[in-house]
Amino acid sequence: MEDFRVCPATGLKVHKPAELLIKINAVTAIVFILIGGLMALLLALTKIPAIHLLPSDLFYRFLTLHGIAMLVAWIIFFEAAILYFTSAVLLNCRLAAVKVAWLAYGLMLGGALMAAVEILIGNADCMFTSYPPLQAHHLYYLGVILFAVGAILVCCVFFGTLAVAKHEKTYEGSLPLVTFGAAAAAIIAIVTLAHGAIIFVPTWLWALGVIQHIDAPAYRLIFWGFGHSSQQINVCAMVAVWYLIAAVTVGAKPVNQRVCRTAFVLYILFIDIASEHHILVDPGFSAAHKAWNTGYFMHLAVLASMIHALAVPSAIEIALRKKGHTQGYFEWLKKAPWGNPSFSAMVWSIAGFGFLGGITGVTFGTEQINIIAHNTWRITGHFHSTVVAGTTMSFMGLTYIVLPLIFRKEVAFPKLAKFQPHVFGVGIWTMAIFMMFSGSFGMPRRHWDITFSDAAFSIPFDQTAMMALHIFGVGAIIAVIGGGMFVLVSVATLLIGKDIK
Amino acid sequence: MAITSPERLWWKQPVCGQEKLWISIALVWCIFITAIMPYWHFFGKQNPSQEYYRVSPVKYGAIVDKFTAKHKVGEEAGIPVVDPPPGDIFIAGSQFVWHPILKLKSGRTYRLHLSSTDMVHGFSVYPMNMNFMAVPDMDYVLTIQPDKAGEFFIICNEFCGGGHHTMTGKIIVS
Amino acid sequence: MAGKNGHEFEAPGSFVLIMTFFAVFVLVYLLNWKYLSDLWPIN
Ligand code: HEM
Ligand SMILES: [Cu+2]
Ligand SMILES: [Cu+2]
């Protein structure tokens, strides 16, 4: 029993080794968002035509690093923390296999650092997608593989903990909704990472010279079975975090658990299969196949998101109306706890994921419409809406809950923390919207020089789109400031935050 | 609450009217956006091609060279210009150029073969904003019917190596 | 506004919000089809 402490605020029994793992994974995530954010600043300053900061080789190198540090390291380390939190802490349970959890952490950290170093020394200028025949150094692929193995182990520890909790009867009845959502994310993660292994192991052997040839179209298919599905882990985890933050900040109760849980099950069943929307304008599949894949199946997953999109705000509204904010349609919204950074980050996340990310995702993922979106900056704007305005924002909101609850520190610079979600939100929305705007003129993604100064034809790119790049730049800089505020508040809380007894 | 175990018999709680209404609307919408894809296949004019063949990069390079030699009418910026009759025409992405430059006639139908002789490239026609992938080992056949005259540029929009941003090409429609 | 027995519109504000969302969704989606139909015929 000495392994547990009782949380004075919630009465939950907290397993100390689990707590330490949550802390270390969250802190590592924040270190990676700092690295990724620095890269983001340099990339944005290069994309602003009037500044054009980096030389081309560094632009592509840092773009690769930005993708890995953010999409892989920041997001997945944080998700590891979420999985431990939603299993061990919410279920009052000990974490199963603490040693395995540490091994997982070691593999993920080692793998991420290995990949990052290979990128930085110029051995992997291939973007995080590493489409063959572009080839990186074999250690880069090995780093990714180690990271993925670590992530699989995290999921195993999570499910082990669920089993222990069930067996030791640490909770009554069904799993809490948040844990159920996290479990859905973990199931998707295991399927996804299996795709990752299927494609990265042969590619690694190819880089080692053991295998002669990697089929480019086949790689693209299987890579996106991994790359796209892993975004669904993020969606699922983000929605679970919405329910969590809504419960903690305003005491929201899901309107109907059956509906919410069914929606999570739809994610598990249908979302993996939608991954072909990345290769809609690739050779290799019949139209029937593509329409089936992205249509019927994907749209049932979309339906799930639309269900959550009403369920979460309704739960919040009902909770706030119970507190007496019953005037008209929107008094509850006006009187909501906007000064609480967890709450405001969650609202930004819901709105950003829905209005910006979700709508554009469904639209651009339509088989034919993809022709006018594929690989343009519309796509870059779309995924900065989903994975940044949506997922990253919700994880920031969760951080403000985890700091007092798990780290037992009062959040430092509360004023700064209060404004942080708004600054980041305004920045990322501006940035994403103007990315998509210039993308609709055909602005290519992953492109260093839109003036085409060294190209065979110096294409006169649309002036409106060029202007939009400056507004994009302003948004990006505001977003970087908002991200900086997040890192500053978190780190300051850890270093100088007052202890909560 | 969402962070504690739900009340007993949570699965028996009826769905409220508001949620039912929204789920119905959403479901109808999802069915609509699914159905519109096959609809467009039959009645729309812009669809991703389903025609493709396996071809090695070396062989594809040779086919394009032969095609270029046969229909060459000049050169621009060191890239050959071809003026082929309607029918099968070829373009190749190679680090870091799209070749040859194609002269096409408005209103005629062409079978544009698209592939790469090395890396994966992105075939993006500017300013029309029409995007397809050029993948090595695959000959992707797009049946196109240019309906506006003018100069169109090709931008590579998939990272294909250090000179990726210099990779451009041209299609002239008269 | 609050319905009887929790079977009616318990969260009217959220419903207005979701309808706004839906309107934007439909608009963006249909606009993109329009934009697509400006391309050359391709198949
Ligand atoms: C401070 C906020 C951020 C800014 C200013 C920013 C900016 C950028 C820019 C300028 C690009 C290059 C786009 C291109 O030319 O193709 C980019 C790419 C990307 N960003 Fe961000 N970003 C930010 C945050 C994030 C976060 C938090 C994530 C993930 C969680 C993320 C994921 C990505 C990914 C996956 C790419 C694509 C990389 C590739 O094409 O290989 N970004 N970002
Ligand atoms: Cu290229
Ligand atoms: Cu390229």
mmCIF file with all atom_site columns, C-alpha atoms in Angstrom, chain A residues 255 306 309-310 313-314 317-318 321 329-330 354-355 359 362-363 366 368-369 371-372 378 440, chain C residues 1 10-18 20-22 24-25 28-29 32-33 35-36 39 42:
data_model
loop_
_atom_site.group_PDB
_atom_site.id
_atom_site.type_symbol
_atom_site.label_atom_id
_atom_site.label_alt_id
_atom_site.label_comp_id
_atom_site.label_asym_id
_atom_site.label_entity_id
_atom_site.label_seq_id
_atom_site.pdbx_PDB_ins_code
_atom_site.Cartn_x
_atom_site.Cartn_y
_atom_site.Cartn_z
_atom_site.occupancy
_atom_site.B_iso_or_equiv
_atom_site.pdbx_formal_charge
_atom_site.auth_seq_id
_atom_site.auth_comp_id
_atom_site.auth_asym_id
_atom_site.auth_atom_id
_atom_site.pdbx_PDB_model_num
ATOM 1  C CA . VAL A 1 255 ? -25.942 13.318 -21.948 1.00 0.00 ? 255 VAL A CA 1
ATOM 2  C CA . MET A 1 306 ? -20.381 14.619 -35.578 1.00 0.00 ? 306 MET A CA 1
ATOM 3  C CA . ALA A 1 309 ? -19.549 17.406 -31.713 1.00 0.00 ? 309 ALA A CA 1
ATOM 4  C CA . LEU A 1 310 ? -23.014 17.766 -30.233 1.00 0.00 ? 310 LEU A CA 1
ATOM 5  C CA . PRO A 1 313 ? -21.105 20.978 -25.933 1.00 0.00 ? 313 PRO A CA 1
ATOM 6  C CA . SER A 1 314 ? -24.496 19.685 -24.766 1.00 0.00 ? 314 SER A CA 1
ATOM 7  C CA . GLU A 1 317 ? -24.331 23.476 -21.578 1.00 0.00 ? 317 GLU A CA 1
ATOM 8  C CA . ILE A 1 318 ? -26.486 21.314 -19.340 1.00 0.00 ? 318 ILE A CA 1
ATOM 9  C CA . ARG A 1 321 ? -27.492 25.681 -16.999 1.00 0.00 ? 321 ARG A CA 1
ATOM 10 C CA . TYR A 1 329 ? -29.632 30.384 -25.808 1.00 0.00 ? 329 TYR A CA 1
ATOM 11 C CA . PHE A 1 330 ? -26.158 31.471 -24.853 1.00 0.00 ? 330 PHE A CA 1
ATOM 12 C CA . GLY A 1 354 ? -14.799 20.879 -36.035 1.00 0.00 ? 354 GLY A CA 1
ATOM 13 C CA . PHE A 1 355 ? -14.980 24.045 -38.068 1.00 0.00 ? 355 PHE A CA 1
ATOM 14 C CA . ILE A 1 359 ? -14.962 20.175 -42.513 1.00 0.00 ? 359 ILE A CA 1
ATOM 15 C CA . VAL A 1 362 ? -14.102 15.458 -45.191 1.00 0.00 ? 362 VAL A CA 1
ATOM 16 C CA . THR A 1 363 ? -14.107 17.818 -48.157 1.00 0.00 ? 363 THR A CA 1
ATOM 17 C CA . THR A 1 366 ? -13.633 13.225 -51.141 1.00 0.00 ? 366 THR A CA 1
ATOM 18 C CA . GLN A 1 368 ? -12.769 13.771 -56.772 1.00 0.00 ? 368 GLN A CA 1
ATOM 19 C CA . ILE A 1 369 ? -12.236 16.930 -54.720 1.00 0.00 ? 369 ILE A CA 1
ATOM 20 C CA . ILE A 1 371 ? -7.696  16.510 -57.230 1.00 0.00 ? 371 ILE A CA 1
ATOM 21 C CA . ILE A 1 372 ? -7.829  20.186 -56.241 1.00 0.00 ? 372 ILE A CA 1
ATOM 22 C CA . ARG A 1 378 ? -4.647  23.257 -48.360 1.00 0.00 ? 378 ARG A CA 1
ATOM 23 C CA . SER A 1 440 ? -6.478  26.873 -53.021 1.00 0.00 ? 440 SER A CA 1
ATOM 24 C CA . MET C 2 1   ? -36.588 25.676 -22.993 1.00 0.00 ? 1   MET C CA 1
ATOM 25 C CA . GLU C 2 10  ? -32.085 20.151 -23.122 1.00 0.00 ? 10  GLU C CA 1
ATOM 26 C CA . ALA C 2 11  ? -29.255 22.067 -24.737 1.00 0.00 ? 11  ALA C CA 1
ATOM 27 C CA . PRO C 2 12  ? -30.761 24.514 -27.217 1.00 0.00 ? 12  PRO C CA 1
ATOM 28 C CA . GLY C 2 13  ? -27.615 26.649 -27.410 1.00 0.00 ? 13  GLY C CA 1
ATOM 29 C CA . SER C 2 14  ? -25.509 23.672 -28.447 1.00 0.00 ? 14  SER C CA 1
ATOM 30 C CA . PHE C 2 15  ? -28.099 22.790 -31.023 1.00 0.00 ? 15  PHE C CA 1
ATOM 31 C CA . VAL C 2 16  ? -27.861 26.250 -32.564 1.00 0.00 ? 16  VAL C CA 1
ATOM 32 C CA . LEU C 2 17  ? -24.083 25.885 -32.597 1.00 0.00 ? 17  LEU C CA 1
ATOM 33 C CA . ILE C 2 18  ? -24.185 22.495 -34.256 1.00 0.00 ? 18  ILE C CA 1
ATOM 34 C CA . THR C 2 20  ? -24.224 26.674 -37.635 1.00 0.00 ? 20  THR C CA 1
ATOM 35 C CA . PHE C 2 21  ? -21.474 24.127 -37.977 1.00 0.00 ? 21  PHE C CA 1
ATOM 36 C CA . PHE C 2 22  ? -23.600 22.079 -40.322 1.00 0.00 ? 22  PHE C CA 1
ATOM 37 C CA . VAL C 2 24  ? -20.716 25.948 -42.853 1.00 0.00 ? 24  VAL C CA 1
ATOM 38 C CA . PHE C 2 25  ? -19.946 22.325 -43.619 1.00 0.00 ? 25  PHE C CA 1
ATOM 39 C CA . VAL C 2 28  ? -17.692 24.577 -47.931 1.00 0.00 ? 28  VAL C CA 1
ATOM 40 C CA . TYR C 2 29  ? -18.385 21.128 -49.282 1.00 0.00 ? 29  TYR C CA 1
ATOM 41 C CA . ASN C 2 32  ? -15.476 22.704 -53.515 1.00 0.00 ? 32  ASN C CA 1
ATOM 42 C CA . TRP C 2 33  ? -17.516 20.696 -55.991 1.00 0.00 ? 33  TRP C CA 1
ATOM 43 C CA . TYR C 2 35  ? -14.466 24.707 -57.870 1.00 0.00 ? 35  TYR C CA 1
ATOM 44 C CA . LEU C 2 36  ? -13.657 21.193 -59.066 1.00 0.00 ? 36  LEU C CA 1
ATOM 45 C CA . LEU C 2 39  ? -11.112 21.974 -64.238 1.00 0.00 ? 39  LEU C CA 1
ATOM 46 C CA . ILE C 2 42  ? -10.254 14.411 -66.797 1.00 0.00 ? 42  ILE C CA 1
#
